[in-house]
Coordinates of C-alpha atoms in Angstrom, one line a residue:
X1 CA 7.2 -69.7 14.0
X2 CA 7.0 -66.5 12.0
X3 CA 9.6 -66.6 9.2
X4 CA 10.0 -63.2 7.5
X5 CA 11.6 -60.2 9.2
X6 CA 8.5 -58.0 8.4
X7 CA 6.2 -60.5 10.1
X8 CA 8.4 -60.7 13.2
X9 CA 8.7 -56.9 13.4
X10 CA 4.9 -56.7 13.2
X11 CA 4.5 -59.1 16.1
X12 CA 7.1 -57.2 18.2
X13 CA 5.3 -53.9 17.6
X14 CA 1.9 -55.4 18.2
X15 CA 3.0 -56.5 21.7
X16 CA 5.3 -53.5 22.4
X17 CA 3.4 -50.5 21.3
X18 CA 0.4 -50.9 23.8
X19 CA 2.9 -51.5 26.6
X20 CA 4.7 -48.3 25.6
X21 CA 1.4 -46.5 25.6
X22 CA 0.5 -47.7 29.1
X23 CA 3.9 -46.7 30.5
X24 CA 3.7 -43.2 28.9
X25 CA 0.2 -42.8 30.3
X26 CA 1.7 -43.6 33.8
X27 CA 4.3 -40.9 33.4
X28 CA 1.6 -38.4 32.3
X29 CA -0.4 -39.3 35.4
X30 CA 2.7 -38.6 37.6
X31 CA 3.1 -35.2 36.0
X32 CA -0.6 -34.4 36.5
X33 CA -0.4 -35.6 40.1
X34 CA 2.7 -33.4 40.7
X35 CA 1.0 -30.4 39.1
X36 CA -2.2 -30.8 41.2
X37 CA -0.4 -31.4 44.5
X38 CA 2.1 -28.6 43.7
X39 CA -0.8 -26.1 44.0
X40 CA -0.9 -26.9 47.7
X41 CA 2.7 -25.6 48.2
X42 CA 6.2 -26.9 48.6
X43 CA 5.5 -28.7 51.9
X44 CA 2.7 -30.8 50.4
X45 CA 4.8 -31.5 47.3
X46 CA 7.7 -32.7 49.4
X47 CA 5.5 -34.8 51.6
X48 CA 3.9 -36.5 48.6
X49 CA 7.3 -36.9 46.9
X50 CA 8.8 -38.8 49.9
X51 CA 5.6 -40.8 50.4
X52 CA 5.5 -41.8 46.8
X53 CA 9.0 -43.1 46.9
X54 CA 8.4 -45.1 50.1
X55 CA 5.2 -46.5 48.5
X56 CA 7.2 -47.6 45.5
X57 CA 9.7 -49.4 47.7
X58 CA 6.9 -51.1 49.5
X59 CA 5.0 -52.3 46.4
X60 CA 8.3 -53.4 44.8
X61 CA 7.8 -56.5 47.0
X62 CA 5.0 -57.7 44.7
X63 CA 6.0 -56.1 41.4
X64 CA 7.9 -59.3 40.6
X65 CA 4.5 -61.1 40.2
X66 CA 4.4 -59.7 36.7
X67 CA 7.6 -61.5 35.7
X68 CA 6.6 -64.8 37.3
X69 CA 3.1 -64.9 35.8
X70 CA 4.4 -63.8 32.3
X71 CA 7.1 -66.5 32.1
X72 CA 4.8 -69.4 33.0
X73 CA 1.7 -68.3 31.2
X74 CA 3.7 -67.5 28.0
X75 CA 5.3 -70.9 28.1
X76 CA 1.9 -72.6 28.4
X77 CA 0.4 -70.4 25.7
X78 CA 3.2 -71.3 23.3
X79 CA 2.8 -75.0 24.1
X80 CA -0.9 -74.8 23.2
X81 CA -2.0 -75.5 26.8
X82 CA -4.7 -72.8 26.6
X83 CA -6.9 -74.3 29.3
X84 CA -4.2 -73.7 32.0
X85 CA -2.6 -70.4 31.1
X86 CA -4.4 -68.6 33.9
X87 CA -3.3 -71.0 36.6
X88 CA -0.2 -68.9 37.4
X89 CA -2.4 -65.8 37.5
X90 CA -4.6 -67.5 40.1
X91 CA -1.5 -68.3 42.1
X92 CA -0.2 -64.8 41.9
X93 CA -3.5 -63.3 43.2
X94 CA -3.3 -65.6 46.3
X95 CA 0.4 -64.6 46.8
X96 CA -0.5 -61.0 46.6
X97 CA -3.1 -61.4 49.3
X98 CA -0.8 -63.5 51.6
X99 CA 2.2 -61.1 51.2
X100 CA 0.9 -57.6 50.4
X101 CA -2.1 -57.6 52.8
X102 CA -0.1 -58.2 56.1
X103 CA 2.8 -56.1 54.8
X104 CA 0.4 -53.2 54.1
X105 CA -1.1 -53.4 57.6
X106 CA 2.4 -53.4 59.2
X107 CA 3.5 -50.4 57.2
X108 CA 0.3 -48.5 57.9
X109 CA 0.9 -48.9 61.6
X110 CA 4.6 -47.9 61.2
X111 CA 4.2 -44.9 58.9
X112 CA 3.8 -42.2 61.6
X113 CA 6.9 -43.6 63.3
X114 CA 9.4 -43.9 60.5
X115 CA 8.3 -41.0 58.2
X116 CA 10.0 -38.3 60.4
X117 CA 13.3 -40.1 59.9
X118 CA 13.0 -39.5 56.2
X119 CA 12.1 -35.8 56.5
X120 CA 11.9 -34.1 59.9
X121 CA 10.2 -31.0 58.7
X122 CA 6.9 -31.0 60.7
X123 CA 5.0 -29.4 57.8
X124 CA 6.2 -32.1 55.4
X125 CA 5.4 -34.8 57.9
X126 CA 1.9 -33.5 58.3
X127 CA 1.2 -33.9 54.6
X128 CA 3.3 -37.0 53.9
X129 CA 2.0 -39.3 56.7
X130 CA -1.7 -39.4 55.8
X131 CA -0.8 -39.5 52.1
X132 CA 1.5 -42.6 52.5
X133 CA -0.9 -44.2 55.0
X134 CA -3.8 -44.3 52.6
X135 CA -1.6 -45.4 49.7
X136 CA -0.6 -48.4 51.7
X137 CA -4.2 -49.6 51.7
X138 CA -4.0 -50.4 48.0
X139 CA -0.8 -52.5 48.1
X140 CA -2.7 -55.8 47.6
X141 CA -4.4 -54.3 44.6
X142 CA -1.0 -53.3 43.2
X143 CA 0.0 -56.9 43.3
X144 CA -3.1 -57.9 41.5
X145 CA -2.5 -55.3 38.8
X146 CA 1.1 -56.5 38.1
X147 CA -0.1 -60.1 38.0
X148 CA -2.7 -59.2 35.4
X149 CA -0.1 -57.2 33.4
X150 CA 2.1 -60.2 33.2
X151 CA -0.8 -62.4 32.1
X152 CA -2.2 -60.1 29.4
X153 CA 1.3 -59.7 27.9
X154 CA 1.9 -63.4 28.0
X155 CA -1.2 -64.3 26.0
X156 CA -0.7 -61.5 23.4
X157 CA -3.4 -59.2 24.8
X158 CA -1.4 -56.1 26.0
X159 CA -4.3 -53.9 24.7
X160 CA -6.2 -54.9 27.8
X161 CA -3.3 -53.7 30.0
X162 CA -3.3 -50.4 28.1
X163 CA -7.1 -50.1 28.3
X164 CA -7.2 -50.6 32.1
X165 CA -4.3 -48.3 32.8
X166 CA -5.9 -45.4 30.8
X167 CA -9.2 -46.0 32.7
X168 CA -7.3 -46.0 36.0
X169 CA -5.5 -42.7 35.1
X170 CA -8.7 -40.9 34.1
X171 CA -10.4 -42.0 37.3
X172 CA -7.3 -40.9 39.3
X173 CA -7.3 -37.4 37.8
X174 CA -11.0 -37.0 38.4
X175 CA -10.7 -38.1 42.0
X176 CA -7.7 -35.9 42.5
X177 CA -9.7 -32.9 41.4
X178 CA -12.5 -33.9 43.8
X179 CA -10.6 -34.9 47.0
X180 CA -7.5 -32.6 46.9
X181 CA -9.5 -29.4 46.4
X182 CA -13.0 -30.4 47.6
X183 CA -14.8 -30.2 44.3
X184 CA -18.2 -31.8 43.4
X185 CA -19.2 -31.9 47.0
X186 CA -16.3 -34.1 48.1
X187 CA -14.3 -33.2 51.3
X188 CA -11.2 -31.1 50.8
X189 CA -8.4 -33.4 51.9
X190 CA -5.3 -31.9 50.4
X191 CA -2.4 -34.2 50.1
X192 CA -4.3 -37.0 51.7
X193 CA -6.9 -36.6 48.9
X194 CA -4.2 -37.3 46.4
X195 CA -3.4 -40.6 48.2
X196 CA -7.0 -41.5 48.4
X197 CA -7.5 -40.8 44.7
X198 CA -4.5 -43.1 43.8
X199 CA -5.7 -45.8 46.2
X200 CA -9.2 -45.8 44.8
X201 CA -8.0 -45.8 41.2
X202 CA -5.6 -48.7 41.9
X203 CA -8.4 -50.8 43.5
X204 CA -10.7 -49.8 40.7
X205 CA -8.1 -51.1 38.2
X206 CA -8.0 -54.5 40.0
X207 CA -11.8 -54.7 39.9
X208 CA -11.8 -54.0 36.2
X209 CA -9.0 -56.5 35.6
X210 CA -11.0 -59.2 37.4
X211 CA -14.0 -58.3 35.1
X212 CA -11.8 -58.7 32.1
X213 CA -10.4 -61.9 33.5
X214 CA -13.9 -63.4 33.6
X215 CA -14.4 -62.4 30.0
X216 CA -11.0 -63.2 28.4
X217 CA -9.3 -65.6 30.8
X218 CA -12.1 -68.0 31.8
X219 CA -11.0 -70.6 29.2
X220 CA -7.5 -70.4 30.6
X221 CA -8.8 -71.5 34.1
X222 CA -9.2 -68.1 35.7
X223 CA -10.7 -68.5 39.2
X224 CA -11.8 -72.0 38.2
X225 CA -10.2 -73.6 41.2
X226 CA -7.9 -72.8 44.1
X227 CA -4.2 -72.9 42.8
X228 CA -2.2 -75.9 43.8
X229 CA 0.9 -75.7 45.9
X230 CA 3.0 -76.6 42.9
X231 CA 1.6 -73.6 41.0
X232 CA 2.2 -71.2 43.9
X233 CA 5.7 -72.5 44.4
X234 CA 6.4 -72.1 40.6
X235 CA 5.3 -68.5 40.6
X236 CA 7.1 -67.7 43.9
X237 CA 10.4 -69.2 42.5
X238 CA 10.3 -66.6 39.7
X239 CA 8.7 -63.7 41.6
X240 CA 11.0 -63.6 44.6
X241 CA 14.2 -62.8 42.7
X242 CA 12.3 -60.3 40.4
X243 CA 10.8 -58.5 43.4
X244 CA 14.1 -58.5 45.3
X245 CA 15.7 -56.9 42.3
X246 CA 13.0 -54.1 42.3
X247 CA 13.4 -53.5 46.0
X248 CA 17.2 -53.3 45.8
X249 CA 17.0 -51.0 42.8
X250 CA 14.8 -48.6 44.7
X251 CA 17.1 -48.8 47.7
X252 CA 20.0 -48.1 45.3
X253 CA 18.4 -45.0 44.0
X254 CA 18.0 -43.8 47.6
X255 CA 21.6 -44.5 48.3
X256 CA 22.7 -42.7 45.1
X257 CA 20.8 -39.5 46.2
X258 CA 22.5 -39.8 49.6
X259 CA 25.9 -39.9 47.8
X260 CA 24.9 -36.9 45.7
X261 CA 23.8 -35.1 48.8
X262 CA 27.4 -35.4 50.1
X263 CA 28.6 -33.7 46.9
X264 CA 26.3 -30.7 46.8
X265 CA 22.7 -29.5 46.6
X266 CA 23.1 -28.3 43.0
X267 CA 24.3 -31.8 42.0
X268 CA 21.4 -33.4 43.7
X269 CA 18.9 -31.1 41.9
X270 CA 20.6 -31.8 38.6
X271 CA 20.6 -35.5 39.2
X272 CA 17.0 -35.5 40.1
X273 CA 16.1 -34.2 36.7
X274 CA 18.6 -36.5 34.9
X275 CA 17.2 -39.6 36.6
X276 CA 13.6 -38.6 35.7
X277 CA 14.6 -38.0 32.1
X278 CA 16.4 -41.3 32.1
X279 CA 13.4 -43.2 33.5
X280 CA 11.1 -41.8 30.9
X281 CA 13.5 -42.3 28.0
X282 CA 14.0 -46.0 28.7
X283 CA 10.3 -46.8 28.6
X284 CA 10.4 -48.1 25.0
X285 CA 13.3 -50.4 26.0
X286 CA 11.3 -51.7 29.0
X287 CA 8.2 -52.1 26.8
X288 CA 9.9 -54.0 24.0
X289 CA 11.7 -56.0 26.7
X290 CA 8.3 -57.2 28.1
X291 CA 7.3 -58.0 24.5
X292 CA 10.5 -60.1 24.2
X293 CA 9.6 -61.9 27.4
X294 CA 6.4 -63.1 25.9
X295 CA 7.8 -64.1 22.6
X296 CA 10.7 -66.0 24.1
X297 CA 8.4 -67.8 26.6
X298 CA 6.0 -68.8 23.8
X299 CA 8.9 -70.1 21.6
X300 CA 10.2 -72.2 24.5
X301 CA 6.7 -73.5 25.1
X302 CA 6.7 -74.7 21.5
X303 CA 10.0 -76.3 22.1
X304 CA 11.8 -74.1 19.5
X305 CA 14.9 -72.9 21.4
X306 CA 16.5 -71.4 18.3
X307 CA 13.5 -69.2 17.7
X308 CA 13.5 -68.1 21.3
X309 CA 17.2 -67.1 20.9
X310 CA 16.4 -65.2 17.7
X311 CA 13.4 -63.3 19.3
X312 CA 15.8 -61.8 21.8
X313 CA 18.1 -60.4 19.1
X314 CA 15.2 -59.3 16.9
X315 CA 13.7 -57.2 19.7
X316 CA 17.2 -55.9 20.7
X317 CA 17.5 -54.5 17.2
X318 CA 14.2 -52.6 17.4
X319 CA 14.9 -51.5 20.9
X320 CA 18.4 -50.1 19.9
X321 CA 16.9 -48.1 17.1
X322 CA 14.1 -46.7 19.3
X323 CA 16.4 -45.6 22.1
X324 CA 19.1 -44.3 19.7
X325 CA 16.5 -41.9 18.2
X326 CA 15.4 -40.8 21.7
X327 CA 19.1 -40.3 22.6
X328 CA 19.8 -37.8 19.7
X329 CA 18.1 -34.8 21.3
X330 CA 20.0 -35.5 24.6
X331 CA 23.3 -35.3 22.7
X332 CA 22.5 -32.4 20.4
X333 CA 20.4 -30.0 22.6
X334 CA 20.7 -31.0 26.2
X335 CA 20.3 -27.5 27.5
X336 CA 17.0 -27.1 25.7
X337 CA 15.7 -30.3 27.4
X338 CA 17.1 -29.4 30.8
X339 CA 15.7 -25.9 30.6
X340 CA 12.2 -27.3 30.8
X341 CA 12.8 -28.6 34.3
X342 CA 15.6 -26.3 35.7
X343 CA 15.6 -22.5 36.0
X344 CA 19.1 -22.0 37.3
X345 CA 21.5 -21.7 34.3
X346 CA 24.4 -23.0 36.5
X347 CA 22.4 -26.2 37.3
X348 CA 21.6 -26.6 33.6
X349 CA 25.2 -26.3 32.7
X350 CA 26.1 -28.8 35.4
X351 CA 23.7 -31.4 34.0
X352 CA 24.4 -30.8 30.3
X353 CA 27.4 -33.1 29.8
X354 CA 26.0 -35.9 31.8
X355 CA 22.8 -35.8 29.7
X356 CA 24.9 -35.8 26.5
X357 CA 26.8 -38.9 27.6
X358 CA 23.6 -40.6 28.6
X359 CA 22.1 -39.9 25.2
X360 CA 25.2 -41.4 23.5
X361 CA 24.9 -44.6 25.4
X362 CA 21.1 -45.2 25.1
X363 CA 21.7 -48.1 22.8
X364 CA 23.5 -50.0 25.6
X365 CA 20.4 -49.4 27.8
X366 CA 18.3 -50.9 25.0
X367 CA 20.3 -54.1 24.9
X368 CA 20.3 -54.5 28.7
X369 CA 16.6 -53.8 29.1
X370 CA 15.5 -56.1 26.3
X371 CA 17.7 -59.0 27.3
X372 CA 17.0 -58.6 31.0
X373 CA 13.3 -59.0 30.4
X374 CA 13.8 -61.7 27.8
X375 CA 15.7 -63.7 30.5
X376 CA 12.8 -63.1 32.9
X377 CA 10.6 -64.5 30.2
X378 CA 12.8 -67.6 30.0
X379 CA 12.6 -68.1 33.7
X380 CA 16.1 -66.9 34.5
X381 CA 15.0 -64.5 37.2
X382 CA 17.8 -65.6 39.6
X383 CA 20.4 -64.9 37.0
X384 CA 19.0 -61.4 36.3
X385 CA 18.9 -60.6 40.0
X386 CA 22.5 -61.6 40.5
X387 CA 23.8 -59.5 37.6
X388 CA 21.6 -56.4 38.4
X389 CA 22.1 -56.4 42.2
X390 CA 25.7 -57.4 42.0
X391 CA 26.7 -54.7 39.6
X392 CA 24.6 -51.9 41.3
X393 CA 25.7 -52.6 44.8
X394 CA 29.1 -54.3 44.2
X395 CA 30.4 -51.9 41.6
X396 CA 28.4 -48.7 40.9
X397 CA 27.5 -47.4 44.4
X398 CA 30.9 -48.1 46.0
X399 CA 32.7 -46.5 43.0
X400 CA 30.3 -43.5 43.0
X401 CA 30.9 -42.9 46.7
X402 CA 34.7 -43.3 46.4
X403 CA 35.1 -41.1 43.3
X404 CA 32.5 -38.6 44.5
X405 CA 32.4 -37.6 48.2
X406 CA 35.8 -39.3 49.1
X407 CA 38.0 -38.2 46.2
X408 CA 36.1 -35.0 45.4
X409 CA 34.5 -35.8 42.0
X410 CA 31.4 -34.0 40.9
X411 CA 28.2 -35.0 39.1
X412 CA 29.9 -35.7 35.8
X413 CA 32.3 -38.1 37.5
X414 CA 29.4 -40.0 39.2
X415 CA 27.3 -40.0 36.1
X416 CA 30.2 -41.3 34.0
X417 CA 30.6 -44.2 36.5
X418 CA 26.9 -44.9 36.2
X419 CA 27.2 -45.1 32.4
X420 CA 30.1 -47.4 32.7
X421 CA 28.2 -49.7 35.1
X422 CA 25.2 -49.8 32.8
X423 CA 27.4 -50.6 29.8
X424 CA 29.1 -53.5 31.8
X425 CA 25.6 -54.7 32.7
X426 CA 24.7 -54.7 29.0
X427 CA 27.7 -56.9 28.3
X428 CA 26.8 -59.3 31.0
X429 CA 23.3 -59.7 29.8
X430 CA 24.4 -60.1 26.2
X431 CA 26.9 -62.8 27.1
X432 CA 24.4 -64.6 29.3
X433 CA 21.9 -64.6 26.4
X434 CA 24.4 -65.8 23.9
X435 CA 25.4 -68.8 26.0
X436 CA 21.8 -70.0 26.0
X437 CA 21.8 -71.8 29.3
X438 CA 18.4 -70.2 29.9
X439 CA 17.0 -72.4 27.2
X440 CA 16.9 -75.5 29.5
X441 CA 15.1 -73.8 32.4
X442 CA 11.8 -75.5 33.3
X443 CA 9.0 -73.2 34.7

């Protein structure tokens, strides 16, 4: 156990900063992808946009592998069981093959049939179908990558996660340049080239992770033997709720955009920018939450439940400060931020007050994100799923529909309801953490 606050802060930053770097690099990549595909025209951009969201919903089925591997590996790392820390990683790789591979084949077959229901513009379909089809090829590799992310974070090696992501992003940008536009002797594939670049970079990341696993995880039992049924069941028990939460979150965003579409086009455009700003702004909270998951799991592995509890609150403090700083510009100069993304002054004005309110409540997001991930690290994935899914689908979305399209409320009304829902979620996670029932969970 590390005693002084300065030492604890250093541990939090040592784990959290590389994760922040990796997540920021992902967002930079998304912007670069958008800029490159945007040169092909609005139809291609729309097709890739719809395809990317469907791809996210599909891969959400294996994203929970990160939480499952991290919880178990961190517990063993904290207990000094260094020769078995990679066993949950081995199990997760098998699960990814068994789940993602057949699912990707089914989705690849179904893409041409269901895509037109998402957007019936023939030009958009022509770009979106081949893009999404080829992205589906890499679904198993996505599962591998999330499993490795959980493992590296669990054993205090998040720098390997950052290193691999940056390598993947550089490769992706290079391949985009080649396959979208036909440079360096490559075929000019347009939107499909963007999908191919992302798929190859994702698979390349998995290959690199496996290489790093042989170098840094061999002593932990990486690929030493086929995982036991008990190991597979243990990872699945934590993975299924986490993945289900990711899928329902993605579906909830789709439903929110449908609700906003009933209110108006300007509101939908403004909300698109607001949500993108929100997803970027909360990255430090997510990153420090993943750090908390490792620190909590390691403390529980040592049998120090009080230290595990304290780690949650220590990381919450740092997360609150970080997100409060990011929230200040949103409160003070929302028009300046929105003007980067929106050209219509009326739309900027429409989004200004929702962004101000969001900036003011960023600290609540910090508490929720850190404690949500800390609970994942303690093995309480079922509890996290019930709180998140219950509040999103049982409170927020019905209230947004009622107060928006039914009663005539606008974007500010819907966004205020979202802030209220996220604040309530914060309170639920804080109460759950304080009660400490998660301290007795076996993983």
